[in-house]
PDB file of C-alpha atoms in Angstrom:
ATOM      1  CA  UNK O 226     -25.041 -11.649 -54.941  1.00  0.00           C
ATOM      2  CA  UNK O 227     -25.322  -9.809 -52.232  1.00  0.00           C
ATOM      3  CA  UNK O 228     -24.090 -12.606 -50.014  1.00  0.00           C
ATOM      4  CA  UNK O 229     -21.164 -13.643 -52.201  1.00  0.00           C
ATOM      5  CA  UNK O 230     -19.945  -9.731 -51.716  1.00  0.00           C
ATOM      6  CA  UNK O 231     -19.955 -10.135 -47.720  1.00  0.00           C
ATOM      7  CA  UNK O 232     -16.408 -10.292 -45.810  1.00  0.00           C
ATOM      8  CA  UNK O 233     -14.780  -9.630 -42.627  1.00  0.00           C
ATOM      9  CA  UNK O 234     -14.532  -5.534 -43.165  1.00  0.00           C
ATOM     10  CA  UNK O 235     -18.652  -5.373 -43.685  1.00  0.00           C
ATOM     11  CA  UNK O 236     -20.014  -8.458 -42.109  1.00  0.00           C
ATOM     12  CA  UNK O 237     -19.565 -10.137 -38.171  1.00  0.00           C
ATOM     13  CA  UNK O 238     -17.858 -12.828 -40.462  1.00  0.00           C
ATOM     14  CA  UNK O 239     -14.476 -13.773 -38.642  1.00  0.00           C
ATOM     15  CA  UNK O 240     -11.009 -12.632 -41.188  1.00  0.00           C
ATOM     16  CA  UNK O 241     -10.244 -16.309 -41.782  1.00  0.00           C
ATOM     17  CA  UNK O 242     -13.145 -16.499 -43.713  1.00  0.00           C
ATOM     18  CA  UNK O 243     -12.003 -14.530 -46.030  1.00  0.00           C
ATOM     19  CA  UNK O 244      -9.873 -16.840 -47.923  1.00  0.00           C
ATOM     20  CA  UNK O 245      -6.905 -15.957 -49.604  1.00  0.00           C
ATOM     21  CA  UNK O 246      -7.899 -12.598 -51.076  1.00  0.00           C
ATOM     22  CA  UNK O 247      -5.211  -9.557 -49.732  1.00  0.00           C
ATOM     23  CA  UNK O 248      -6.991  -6.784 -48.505  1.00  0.00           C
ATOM     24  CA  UNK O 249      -6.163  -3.699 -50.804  1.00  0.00           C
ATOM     25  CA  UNK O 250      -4.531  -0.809 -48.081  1.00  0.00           C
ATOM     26  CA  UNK O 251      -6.135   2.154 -48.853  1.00  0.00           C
ATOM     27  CA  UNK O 252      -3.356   4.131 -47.275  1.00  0.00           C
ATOM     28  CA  UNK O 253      -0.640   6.259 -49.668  1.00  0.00           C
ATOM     29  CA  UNK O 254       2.508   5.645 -49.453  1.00  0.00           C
ATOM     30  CA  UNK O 255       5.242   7.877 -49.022  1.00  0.00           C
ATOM     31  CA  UNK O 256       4.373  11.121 -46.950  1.00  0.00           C
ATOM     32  CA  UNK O 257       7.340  13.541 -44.755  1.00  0.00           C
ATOM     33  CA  UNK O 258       9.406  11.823 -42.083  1.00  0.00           C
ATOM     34  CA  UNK O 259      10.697  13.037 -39.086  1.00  0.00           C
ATOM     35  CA  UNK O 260       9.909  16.765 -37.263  1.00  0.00           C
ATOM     36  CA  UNK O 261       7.435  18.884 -38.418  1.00  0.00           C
ATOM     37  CA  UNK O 262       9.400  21.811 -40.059  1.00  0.00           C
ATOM     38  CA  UNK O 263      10.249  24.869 -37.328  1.00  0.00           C
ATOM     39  CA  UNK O 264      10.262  22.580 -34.864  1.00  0.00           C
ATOM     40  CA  UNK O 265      12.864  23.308 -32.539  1.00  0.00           C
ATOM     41  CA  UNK O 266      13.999  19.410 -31.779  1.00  0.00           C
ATOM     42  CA  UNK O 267      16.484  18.345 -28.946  1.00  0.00           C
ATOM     43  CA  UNK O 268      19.817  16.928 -29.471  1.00  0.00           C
ATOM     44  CA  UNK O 269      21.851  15.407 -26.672  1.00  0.00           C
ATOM     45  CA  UNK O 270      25.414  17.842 -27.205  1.00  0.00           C
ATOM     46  CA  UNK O 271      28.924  17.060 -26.119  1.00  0.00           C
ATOM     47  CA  UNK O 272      30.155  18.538 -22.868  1.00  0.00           C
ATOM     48  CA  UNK O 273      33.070  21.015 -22.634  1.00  0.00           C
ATOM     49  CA  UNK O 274      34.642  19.379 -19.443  1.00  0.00           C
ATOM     50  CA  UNK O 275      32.994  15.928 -18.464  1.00  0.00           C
ATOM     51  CA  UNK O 276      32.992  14.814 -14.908  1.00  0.00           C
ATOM     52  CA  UNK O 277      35.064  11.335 -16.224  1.00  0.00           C
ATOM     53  CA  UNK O 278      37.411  10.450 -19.005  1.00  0.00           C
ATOM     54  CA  UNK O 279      38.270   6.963 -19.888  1.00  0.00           C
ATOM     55  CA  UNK O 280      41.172   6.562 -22.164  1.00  0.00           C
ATOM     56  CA  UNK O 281      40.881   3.434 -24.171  1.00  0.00           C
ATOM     57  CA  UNK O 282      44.101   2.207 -24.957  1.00  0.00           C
ATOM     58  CA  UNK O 283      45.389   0.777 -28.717  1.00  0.00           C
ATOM     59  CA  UNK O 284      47.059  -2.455 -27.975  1.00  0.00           C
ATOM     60  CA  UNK O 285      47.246  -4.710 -31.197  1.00  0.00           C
ATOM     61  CA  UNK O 286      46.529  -4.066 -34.927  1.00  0.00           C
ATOM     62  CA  UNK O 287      42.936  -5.249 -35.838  1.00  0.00           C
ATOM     63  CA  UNK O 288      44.489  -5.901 -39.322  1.00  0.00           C
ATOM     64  CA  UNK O 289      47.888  -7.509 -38.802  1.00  0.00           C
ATOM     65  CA  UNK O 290      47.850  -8.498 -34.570  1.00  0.00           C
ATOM     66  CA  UNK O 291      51.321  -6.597 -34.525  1.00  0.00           C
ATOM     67  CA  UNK O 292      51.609  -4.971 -30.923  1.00  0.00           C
ATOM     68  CA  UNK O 293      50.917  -0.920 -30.834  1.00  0.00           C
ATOM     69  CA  UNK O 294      52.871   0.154 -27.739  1.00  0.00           C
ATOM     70  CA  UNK O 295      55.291   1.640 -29.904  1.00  0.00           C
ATOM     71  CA  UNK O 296      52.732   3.431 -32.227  1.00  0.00           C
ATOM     72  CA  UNK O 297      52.824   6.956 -32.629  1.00  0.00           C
ATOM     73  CA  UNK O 298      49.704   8.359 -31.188  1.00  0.00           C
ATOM     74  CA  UNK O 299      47.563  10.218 -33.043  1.00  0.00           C
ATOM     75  CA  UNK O 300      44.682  11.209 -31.458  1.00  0.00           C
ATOM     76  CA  UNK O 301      41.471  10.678 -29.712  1.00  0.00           C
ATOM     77  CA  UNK O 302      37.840   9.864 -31.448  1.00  0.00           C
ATOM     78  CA  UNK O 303      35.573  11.068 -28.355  1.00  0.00           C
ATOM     79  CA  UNK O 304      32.266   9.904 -27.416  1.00  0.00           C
ATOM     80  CA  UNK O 305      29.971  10.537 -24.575  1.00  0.00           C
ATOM     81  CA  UNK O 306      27.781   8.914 -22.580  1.00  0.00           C
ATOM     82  CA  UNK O 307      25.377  10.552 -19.864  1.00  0.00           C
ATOM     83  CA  UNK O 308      24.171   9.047 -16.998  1.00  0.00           C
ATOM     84  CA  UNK O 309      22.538   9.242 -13.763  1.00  0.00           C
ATOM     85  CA  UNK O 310      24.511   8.354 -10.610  1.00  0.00           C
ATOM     86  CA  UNK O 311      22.691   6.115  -8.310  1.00  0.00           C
ATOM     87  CA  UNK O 312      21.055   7.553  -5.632  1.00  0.00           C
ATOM     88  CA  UNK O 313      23.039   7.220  -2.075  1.00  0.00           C
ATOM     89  CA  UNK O 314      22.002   8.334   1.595  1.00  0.00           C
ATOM     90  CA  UNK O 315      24.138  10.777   2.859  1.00  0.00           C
ATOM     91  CA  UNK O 316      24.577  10.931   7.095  1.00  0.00           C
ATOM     92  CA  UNK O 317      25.114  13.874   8.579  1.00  0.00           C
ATOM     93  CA  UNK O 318      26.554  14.186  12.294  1.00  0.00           C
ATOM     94  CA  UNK O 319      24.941  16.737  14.458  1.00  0.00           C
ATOM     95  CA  UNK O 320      27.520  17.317  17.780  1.00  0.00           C
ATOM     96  CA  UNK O 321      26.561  20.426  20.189  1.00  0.00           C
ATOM     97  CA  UNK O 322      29.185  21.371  22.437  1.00  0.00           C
ATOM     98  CA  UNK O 323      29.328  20.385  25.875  1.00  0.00           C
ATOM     99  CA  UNK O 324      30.997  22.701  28.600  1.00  0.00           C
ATOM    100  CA  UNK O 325      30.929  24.055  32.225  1.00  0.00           C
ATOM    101  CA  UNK O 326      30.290  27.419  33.061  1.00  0.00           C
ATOM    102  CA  UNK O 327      33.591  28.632  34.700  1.00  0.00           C
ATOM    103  CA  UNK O 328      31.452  31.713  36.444  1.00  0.00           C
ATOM    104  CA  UNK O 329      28.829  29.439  38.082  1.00  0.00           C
ATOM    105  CA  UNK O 330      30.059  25.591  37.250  1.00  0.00           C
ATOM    106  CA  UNK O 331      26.916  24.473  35.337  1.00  0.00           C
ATOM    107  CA  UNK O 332      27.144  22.022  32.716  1.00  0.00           C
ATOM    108  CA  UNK O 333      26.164  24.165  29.017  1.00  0.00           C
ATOM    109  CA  UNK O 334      25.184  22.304  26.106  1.00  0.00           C
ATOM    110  CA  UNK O 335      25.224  23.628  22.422  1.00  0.00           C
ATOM    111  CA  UNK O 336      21.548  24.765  20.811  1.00  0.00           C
ATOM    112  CA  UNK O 337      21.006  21.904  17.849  1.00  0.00           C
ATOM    113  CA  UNK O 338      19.189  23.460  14.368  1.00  0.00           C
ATOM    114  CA  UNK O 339      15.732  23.845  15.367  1.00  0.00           C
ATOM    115  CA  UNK O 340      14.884  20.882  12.409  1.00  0.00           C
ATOM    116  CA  UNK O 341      17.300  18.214  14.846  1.00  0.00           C
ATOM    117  CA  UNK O 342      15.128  16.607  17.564  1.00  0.00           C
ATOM    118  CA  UNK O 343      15.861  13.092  17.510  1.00  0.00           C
ATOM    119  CA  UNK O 344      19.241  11.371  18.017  1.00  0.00           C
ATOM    120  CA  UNK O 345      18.467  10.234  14.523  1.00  0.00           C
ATOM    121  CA  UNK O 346      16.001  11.113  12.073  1.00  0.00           C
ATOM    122  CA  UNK O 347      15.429  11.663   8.589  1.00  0.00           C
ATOM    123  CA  UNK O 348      15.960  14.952   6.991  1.00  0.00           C
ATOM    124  CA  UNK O 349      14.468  17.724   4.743  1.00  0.00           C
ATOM    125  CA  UNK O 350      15.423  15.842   1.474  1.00  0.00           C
ATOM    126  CA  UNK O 351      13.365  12.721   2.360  1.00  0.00           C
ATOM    127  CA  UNK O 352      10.314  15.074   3.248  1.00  0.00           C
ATOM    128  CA  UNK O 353      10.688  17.043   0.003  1.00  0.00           C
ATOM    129  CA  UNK O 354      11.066  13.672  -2.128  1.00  0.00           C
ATOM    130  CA  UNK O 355       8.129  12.028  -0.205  1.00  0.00           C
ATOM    131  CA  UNK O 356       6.156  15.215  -1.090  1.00  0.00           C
ATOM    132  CA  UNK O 357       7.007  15.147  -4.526  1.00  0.00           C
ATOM    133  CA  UNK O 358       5.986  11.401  -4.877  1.00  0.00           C
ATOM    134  CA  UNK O 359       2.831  11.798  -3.379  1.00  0.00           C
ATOM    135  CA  UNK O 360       1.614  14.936  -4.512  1.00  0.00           C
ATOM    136  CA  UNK O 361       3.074  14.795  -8.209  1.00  0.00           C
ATOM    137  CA  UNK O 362       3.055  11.438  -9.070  1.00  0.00           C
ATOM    138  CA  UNK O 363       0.537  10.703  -6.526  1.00  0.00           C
ATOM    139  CA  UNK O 364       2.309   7.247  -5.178  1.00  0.00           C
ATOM    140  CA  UNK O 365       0.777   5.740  -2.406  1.00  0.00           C
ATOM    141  CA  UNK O 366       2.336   5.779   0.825  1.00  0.00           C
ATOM    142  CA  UNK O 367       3.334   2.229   1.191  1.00  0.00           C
ATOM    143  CA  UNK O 368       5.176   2.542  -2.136  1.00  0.00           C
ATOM    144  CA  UNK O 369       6.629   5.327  -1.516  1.00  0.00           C
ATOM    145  CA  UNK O 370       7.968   3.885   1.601  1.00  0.00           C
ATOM    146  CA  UNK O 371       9.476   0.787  -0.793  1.00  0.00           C
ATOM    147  CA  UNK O 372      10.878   3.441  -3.464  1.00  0.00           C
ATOM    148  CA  UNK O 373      13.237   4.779  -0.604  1.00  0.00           C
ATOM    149  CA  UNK O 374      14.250   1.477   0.190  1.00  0.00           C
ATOM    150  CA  UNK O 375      14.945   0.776  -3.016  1.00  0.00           C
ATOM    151  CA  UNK O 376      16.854   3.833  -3.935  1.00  0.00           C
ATOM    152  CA  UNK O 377      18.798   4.537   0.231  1.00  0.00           C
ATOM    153  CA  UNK O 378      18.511   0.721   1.682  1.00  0.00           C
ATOM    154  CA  UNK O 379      16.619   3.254   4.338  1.00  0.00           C
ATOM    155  CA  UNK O 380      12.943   2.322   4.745  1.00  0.00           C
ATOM    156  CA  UNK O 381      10.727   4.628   6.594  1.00  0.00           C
ATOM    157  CA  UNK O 382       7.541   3.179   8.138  1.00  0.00           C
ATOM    158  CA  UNK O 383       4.732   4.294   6.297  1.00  0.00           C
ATOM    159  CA  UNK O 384       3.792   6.941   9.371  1.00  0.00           C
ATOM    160  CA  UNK O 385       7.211   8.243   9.520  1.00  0.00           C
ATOM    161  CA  UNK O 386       6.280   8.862   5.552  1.00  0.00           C
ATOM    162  CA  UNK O 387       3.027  10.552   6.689  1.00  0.00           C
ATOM    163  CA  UNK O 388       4.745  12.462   9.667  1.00  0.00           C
ATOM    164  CA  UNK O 389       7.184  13.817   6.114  1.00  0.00           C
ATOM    165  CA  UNK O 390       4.182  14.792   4.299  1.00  0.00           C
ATOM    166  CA  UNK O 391       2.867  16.912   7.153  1.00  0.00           C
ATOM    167  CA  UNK O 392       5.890  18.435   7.650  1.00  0.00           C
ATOM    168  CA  UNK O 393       6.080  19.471   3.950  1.00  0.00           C
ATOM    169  CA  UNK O 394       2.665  20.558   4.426  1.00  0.00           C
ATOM    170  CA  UNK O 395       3.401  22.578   6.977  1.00  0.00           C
ATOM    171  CA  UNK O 396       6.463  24.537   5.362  1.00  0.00           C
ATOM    172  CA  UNK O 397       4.644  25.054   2.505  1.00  0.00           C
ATOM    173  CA  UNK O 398       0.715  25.891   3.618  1.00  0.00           C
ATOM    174  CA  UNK O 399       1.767  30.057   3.851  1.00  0.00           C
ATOM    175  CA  UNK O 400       2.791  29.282   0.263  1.00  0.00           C
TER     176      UNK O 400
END
């Protein structure tokens, strides 16, 4: 008896052995759906003034195929969508001003930002991303490295990456 009453749920028999018996669900059906009440939930709202508009134009009837271009127009149904813009590299052109001293004839050039010492370099938004990748979402340096190529087409070297993180370390150890 005992061995007629063993199955997959209280035995290391497999569930084809079973046979064709339907296991009864203990679970209940039914139950609340959705949010938990008071919850405060997010909804994605319309914008007052989006960046875009895209007018899409009636042309033809969907019922007859008769030409609309001299419909009246009646209005607008609006719908919108929200999106992230791809990242892009922007280059910025440092030029110091060259001169000659009309007093004693020596050649003067302009003081660069102290932040400018190479005749081209990555800036402070590279550091602070690299920062954030590696201390937040703790991404290795080599793959951090790739993400920028990725997202600029710019791919540091993986000690230009580190030289970043020391720099952020530095601006923000007094913190």
């Amino acid at each position: 008896e005992r061995q007629l009453d063993r199955n997959s749920r209280n035995s290391s028999k497999p569930p084809s052995s079973d046979g064709y018996r339907k296991p009864v669900n203990l679970r209940s059906k039914g139950g609340k759906k959705g949010a938990p009440k008071g919850h405060p939930g997010t909804t994605l709202e319309f914008v007052a003034d989006p960046d875009h508009i895209v007018v899409h134009k009636l042309t033809t009837c969907a019922d007859c195929g008769h030409s609309l271009a001299d419909a009246t127009h009646k209005g607008f149904e609006r719908r919108q969508e929200v999106d992230i813009p791809l990242p892009r590299s922007r280059t910025t052109e440092h030029r110091a001003e060259t001169g000659c001293c009309a007093h004693c004839g020596r050649k003067q050039v302009a003081a660069f930002p102290p932040h400018i010492q190479a005749s081209t370099q990555y800036g402070l938004g590279f550091a602070a991303w690299a920062a954030y990748f590696y201390a937040y979402h703790m991404i290795p340096v080599k793959r951090i490295a790739d993400l920028f190529e990725d997202m600029t087409t710019y791919r540091p070297s993986e000690a230009t990456v580190l030289s970043l993180l020391q720099t952020s370390y530095e601006v923000l150890e007094p913190i």
